[in-house]
Every structure is written in structure tokens, then in C-alpha cells.
Amino acid sequence: MAKTKTSFFCQNCGAQYAKWLGQCNSCNEWNTIVEEVIRKEEKRNWKQTSSPKKANKALKINEISLNEEDRISTKNNELNRVLGGGLVKGSMLLLGGEPGIGKSTLLLQIALTIPKRVLYVSGEESQSQIKMRAERLQIKNTNSLILTETNTQHIFRAIEEVQPEVVVIDSIQTLHTDFIEASPGSISQIRETTAELIKFAKETATPVLLIGHITKDGNIAGPKILEHMVDVVLQFEGDRNHTYRILRANKNRFGSTAELGIYEMQNIGLREVNNPSEILISQKEEALSGTAIAATLEGMRPLMIEVQALVSTAVYGTPQRSATCYDTKRLNMLLAVLEKRAGFRLGAKDVFLNIAGGIKVDDPAIDLAVISAILSSNEDEAIPQDYCFAAEIGLAGEVRPVNRVEQRILEAEKLGFHKIFISKFNKISNASFAIKVVKVTKVEDVFANLFS
Ligand code: TYD
Ligand code: MG
């Protein structure tokens, strides 16, 4: 019988202590240290029967062979794009997101469509619940196997039996290993079960896809070290009240973190959105005041987004400024610029801003569209529907250049816009666009161009 051992872990950062403390020395949080029972294991291996492996040999970089086969395409273009081409063999992926955002749906969909033998392990739902979800997704599949299990030793036994080419685990917080006695979801369990799975992934070159819960401040629940251990961290986000979902890479050892995938949650599962610009712009009969289209870039991908503003006389003493899917501080900054640099009296007005489709963008090139939408609402004069904007606004009221402006212009042209406003300081090498490119330097120029 192994000796029982306990240790103290910070539930916030995962730091380990020999005794209890009121404040964690590593992250300075109070009351986060909890005692967890761990048991010293005699042997810790994903495969208890595995023979002693011979040690790895050091190789020169040009001696290491690399084959293109190393990536598995997931048959899901949006996911492939975010991963940088597909799942890398032996890699460990962690997918985080709010409850109910669609993590289980996404990975079940992948598990059922990828042309590989997948073992989908769920510690959250029963087999019949998963079957119900699969029926809803309407995917025919005879290759993948569903297992409901939370004990990693049992999971490894099933893996040896099934010999899967891809393993999906829903979720890491439900797993527990025999070697540790702490309860599932505790820091030490998460760390140990992840370590076991990583060992399995690396030794057998099988990709493992993990679902991770997030805490109320949006981080993945468990020790920070979890994110260091895995190769790829993906974040699934979106507004629960909107149907669009965005998949972002927060970390990717095998690709860029600038890419993003867009999905739409339908009643038959997640649909890939390949032409986001077309759906993010609301269809209208006639031009309405207070809307402007921004030519933004998310990652490598151009995205036309509709900005809606409403400026009205404040009813209460303090004017309200509120923004949905846009940084309120940035909105206040732009309003101050309009007030101070361009002389628009907005100090006594309520300003509401909304990004259509509920997609949060942090591309500064949206600034010019925000300002134009505000001015349009303030003047109660519509901006023609075939105009769009791509520029950042500086504190001096200057219109600043943005990166990859040609890509934005081309997207606008492709979608049938006739005029795009950019900064005068943006260099364009290829000057033959069908769309009219208007170059401006100051906020006043834009105003003069639009409403005079
Ligand atoms: P789920 O994948 O269970 O979320 P998570 O694993 O991130 O907690 O997704 C749940 C939500 O998605 C649920 O509220 C219902 C909705 N949904 C659809 O709208 N259509 C579908 O086809 C499916 C399967 C779920
Ligand atoms: Mg789930």
C-alpha cells in the first residue's frame, strides 16, 4: 500500500507548497491555497506494460527527416486554417470556451467527419446523449468510437484496444488518474492527467484534442502550466445570443496565431462560414443614417463589418456612452478627438455603438468607420451603402495608415463597394483598382467628403 501524501496547491496559478499559506507567493492571490491528497506513485506511465524504451539520440538539424504526412487534414476548412493546415501528429490541442458555446459540438463534429479512426472520450455526457447530439448533426459515420470514461488508466486500456488515430477528450477537468487521490478538476489531477496524455501523444504520434473549461474571468480552469504543456490552445468564443462563433488560436507551436475560423451555430450543428463579409453586412432597402462599413482584417482574413451608431440628445444629466462588441475606452477616445480636434459638439449627447453580427474585432482600422457612423447619426444623413472605410484615428485627429491595405481594398472591390476611404499615408503599389480609393488626412476631410 502506497503512502498517502498531501500537498498544498494554489487554485489560481498552480504553485505547490509544503504547507498552507494565506497568500500565494507566486500570484499574490489570497485564500487560494488548498490541500490536495496525492499519493506517491511507483510507476507513472501511460502504458503500464510498456517495455523500457531506449534513450533518444541527438541528431543534427539536417538529419532530422520531415514528411508532409505529419499533418492530418480535419475536413473542416475553418479549423484547418486556424491550425495552420491540419492536426500535427503527436500534438496536443486544448480547446477552451464559455459553457454552452459549442465546444463539445465542434469536436464531436470533427470526430465524426475526419476520415480517421477517432476515439471520442466524454466524461460529461452519456453515450446516448452523445448519440442524440450526433443524430442532430446528421453525420453518417461508422469509423469513430464513443467512450464514456473519466479514469485515464481505463482510457489508455481502451486506446490499446481500439488503436485510434485521433483521440478527443471532453473534458480535461473530468479526468482523474489512479496515481493521485485529489478530486477531478483539482490542480494536481489536471496536471497529472495532462502529463499522461502528452506522454501518450508524443510516444504514439497520435493527436489528442482536449476540451477545457474556463473560469469566470475567461482563463482556462486549472494551472497556467496546462497551457504551457500543450502545443495548441484554441479559444471558442462568441455571443450566446448571436449565432456566430469565432475560433482563435491563443498559442500554436505549428502555425500562426493570427488566423481565425468563423462558424454559425445552426440547429444541425456548426456550419463553416467561408464568406463572412457577405453575412456580416445587414441587407437594407435604403441607406440609413448611423451605419458605416469597415474593411477590417482578422488575422490574414479580410472582413467587412457593419458599424452602427446612434447619437441622441442626452435625457439625463450625464450622457451615456455604451458600446457592444467594441472597446468603450476607445469609443470615448474617438469622441474626445471629434470634440477637441474637429469641433463636433457631442459632449451633451448619448452615443451608442454596435458592431453588427456580435463579432468583436480589435483591428484599429475600424476607427474611421466608427467615426463616420457617429457623424452620420449626428447629422442624420446616410452614408451611401457602397462606401467603406479602413483607417486608424490618432489623438491629433489625423487619419493613420493601416497594415495590408491592398488586401482590404481588394475585398471591398470583390464585394461590390464603389468607394473606400483610407489614409493618405498608406502606400499602395498597385494603383489599378476598379473601386475608387479616397485618401484622407484629417477627420474633417472625411466629413467634407461625406456630408457636404
Ligand atoms: P455544447 O457543444 O454542448 O457546448 P459546450 O460543450 O461548449 O458547453 O453546445 C451547446 C449549445 O449549442 C446548446 O445550447 C445548444 C446549441 N446547439 C445548437 O444550437 N445546435 C446543435 O445542432 C447543437 C448540437 C447544439
Ligand atoms: Mg460540453
mmCIF file with all atom_site columns, C-alpha atoms and ligand atoms in Angstrom, residues 97-106 124-125 133 136-137 170 211 265-270, ligand 1:
data_model
loop_
_atom_site.group_PDB
_atom_site.id
_atom_site.type_symbol
_atom_site.label_atom_id
_atom_site.label_alt_id
_atom_site.label_comp_id
_atom_site.label_asym_id
_atom_site.label_entity_id
_atom_site.label_seq_id
_atom_site.pdbx_PDB_ins_code
_atom_site.Cartn_x
_atom_site.Cartn_y
_atom_site.Cartn_z
_atom_site.occupancy
_atom_site.B_iso_or_equiv
_atom_site.pdbx_formal_charge
_atom_site.auth_seq_id
_atom_site.auth_comp_id
_atom_site.auth_asym_id
_atom_site.auth_atom_id
_atom_site.pdbx_PDB_model_num
ATOM   1  C CA  . GLY A 1 97  ? -14.600 28.452 -24.126 1.00 0.00 ? 97  GLY A CA  1
ATOM   2  C CA  . GLU A 1 98  ? -17.660 29.516 -22.163 1.00 0.00 ? 98  GLU A CA  1
ATOM   3  C CA  . PRO A 1 99  ? -20.162 26.836 -21.176 1.00 0.00 ? 99  PRO A CA  1
ATOM   4  C CA  . GLY A 1 100 ? -22.684 26.200 -23.938 1.00 0.00 ? 100 GLY A CA  1
ATOM   5  C CA  . ILE A 1 101 ? -20.681 27.943 -26.629 1.00 0.00 ? 101 ILE A CA  1
ATOM   6  C CA  . GLY A 1 102 ? -20.357 24.733 -28.649 1.00 0.00 ? 102 GLY A CA  1
ATOM   7  C CA  . LYS A 1 103 ? -17.041 23.090 -27.725 1.00 0.00 ? 103 LYS A CA  1
ATOM   8  C CA  . SER A 1 104 ? -18.475 19.584 -27.479 1.00 0.00 ? 104 SER A CA  1
ATOM   9  C CA  . THR A 1 105 ? -20.456 20.114 -30.674 1.00 0.00 ? 105 THR A CA  1
ATOM   10 C CA  . LEU A 1 106 ? -17.387 21.267 -32.590 1.00 0.00 ? 106 LEU A CA  1
ATOM   11 C CA  . GLU A 1 124 ? -19.554 14.855 -19.311 1.00 0.00 ? 124 GLU A CA  1
ATOM   12 C CA  . GLU A 1 125 ? -22.256 13.127 -21.307 1.00 0.00 ? 125 GLU A CA  1
ATOM   13 C CA  . ARG A 1 133 ? -26.232 15.054 -30.456 1.00 0.00 ? 133 ARG A CA  1
ATOM   14 C CA  . ARG A 1 136 ? -28.842 16.210 -34.607 1.00 0.00 ? 136 ARG A CA  1
ATOM   15 C CA  . LEU A 1 137 ? -25.657 16.796 -36.559 1.00 0.00 ? 137 LEU A CA  1
ATOM   16 C CA  . ASP A 1 170 ? -14.303 16.083 -23.235 1.00 0.00 ? 170 ASP A CA  1
ATOM   17 C CA  . ILE A 1 211 ? -11.722 20.384 -24.109 1.00 0.00 ? 211 ILE A CA  1
ATOM   18 C CA  . MET A 1 265 ? -24.435 27.659 -34.828 1.00 0.00 ? 265 MET A CA  1
ATOM   19 C CA  . GLN A 1 266 ? -27.462 26.167 -36.514 1.00 0.00 ? 266 GLN A CA  1
ATOM   20 C CA  . ASN A 1 267 ? -29.918 23.590 -35.318 1.00 0.00 ? 267 ASN A CA  1
ATOM   21 C CA  . ILE A 1 268 ? -27.932 20.936 -37.161 1.00 0.00 ? 268 ILE A CA  1
ATOM   22 C CA  . GLY A 1 269 ? -24.622 21.909 -35.641 1.00 0.00 ? 269 GLY A CA  1
ATOM   23 C CA  . LEU A 1 270 ? -21.869 24.308 -36.593 1.00 0.00 ? 270 LEU A CA  1
HETATM 24 P P1  . TYD B 2 .   ? -22.211 22.419 -26.458 1.00 0.00 ? 1   TYD B P1  1
HETATM 25 O O1  . TYD B 2 .   ? -21.373 21.888 -27.551 1.00 0.00 ? 1   TYD B O1  1
HETATM 26 O O2  . TYD B 2 .   ? -22.849 21.447 -25.547 1.00 0.00 ? 1   TYD B O2  1
HETATM 27 O O3  . TYD B 2 .   ? -21.410 23.475 -25.592 1.00 0.00 ? 1   TYD B O3  1
HETATM 28 P P2  . TYD B 2 .   ? -20.148 23.291 -24.638 1.00 0.00 ? 1   TYD B P2  1
HETATM 29 O O4  . TYD B 2 .   ? -19.624 21.923 -24.834 1.00 0.00 ? 1   TYD B O4  1
HETATM 30 O O5  . TYD B 2 .   ? -19.211 24.376 -25.104 1.00 0.00 ? 1   TYD B O5  1
HETATM 31 O O6  . TYD B 2 .   ? -20.631 23.565 -23.270 1.00 0.00 ? 1   TYD B O6  1
HETATM 32 O O7  . TYD B 2 .   ? -23.270 23.362 -27.170 1.00 0.00 ? 1   TYD B O7  1
HETATM 33 C C1  . TYD B 2 .   ? -24.427 23.621 -26.584 1.00 0.00 ? 1   TYD B C1  1
HETATM 34 C C2  . TYD B 2 .   ? -25.267 24.636 -27.264 1.00 0.00 ? 1   TYD B C2  1
HETATM 35 O O8  . TYD B 2 .   ? -25.322 24.566 -28.675 1.00 0.00 ? 1   TYD B O8  1
HETATM 36 C C3  . TYD B 2 .   ? -26.637 24.353 -26.764 1.00 0.00 ? 1   TYD B C3  1
HETATM 37 O O9  . TYD B 2 .   ? -27.082 25.493 -26.088 1.00 0.00 ? 1   TYD B O9  1
HETATM 38 C C4  . TYD B 2 .   ? -27.470 24.036 -27.943 1.00 0.00 ? 1   TYD B C4  1
HETATM 39 C C5  . TYD B 2 .   ? -26.668 24.503 -29.097 1.00 0.00 ? 1   TYD B C5  1
HETATM 40 N N1  . TYD B 2 .   ? -26.766 23.612 -30.266 1.00 0.00 ? 1   TYD B N1  1
HETATM 41 C C6  . TYD B 2 .   ? -27.383 24.084 -31.404 1.00 0.00 ? 1   TYD B C6  1
HETATM 42 O O10 . TYD B 2 .   ? -27.866 25.214 -31.464 1.00 0.00 ? 1   TYD B O10 1
HETATM 43 N N2  . TYD B 2 .   ? -27.441 23.259 -32.499 1.00 0.00 ? 1   TYD B N2  1
HETATM 44 C C7  . TYD B 2 .   ? -26.924 21.993 -32.495 1.00 0.00 ? 1   TYD B C7  1
HETATM 45 O O11 . TYD B 2 .   ? -27.005 21.294 -33.507 1.00 0.00 ? 1   TYD B O11 1
HETATM 46 C C8  . TYD B 2 .   ? -26.302 21.528 -31.307 1.00 0.00 ? 1   TYD B C8  1
HETATM 47 C C9  . TYD B 2 .   ? -25.727 20.159 -31.244 1.00 0.00 ? 1   TYD B C9  1
HETATM 48 C C10 . TYD B 2 .   ? -26.237 22.375 -30.204 1.00 0.00 ? 1   TYD B C10 1
#
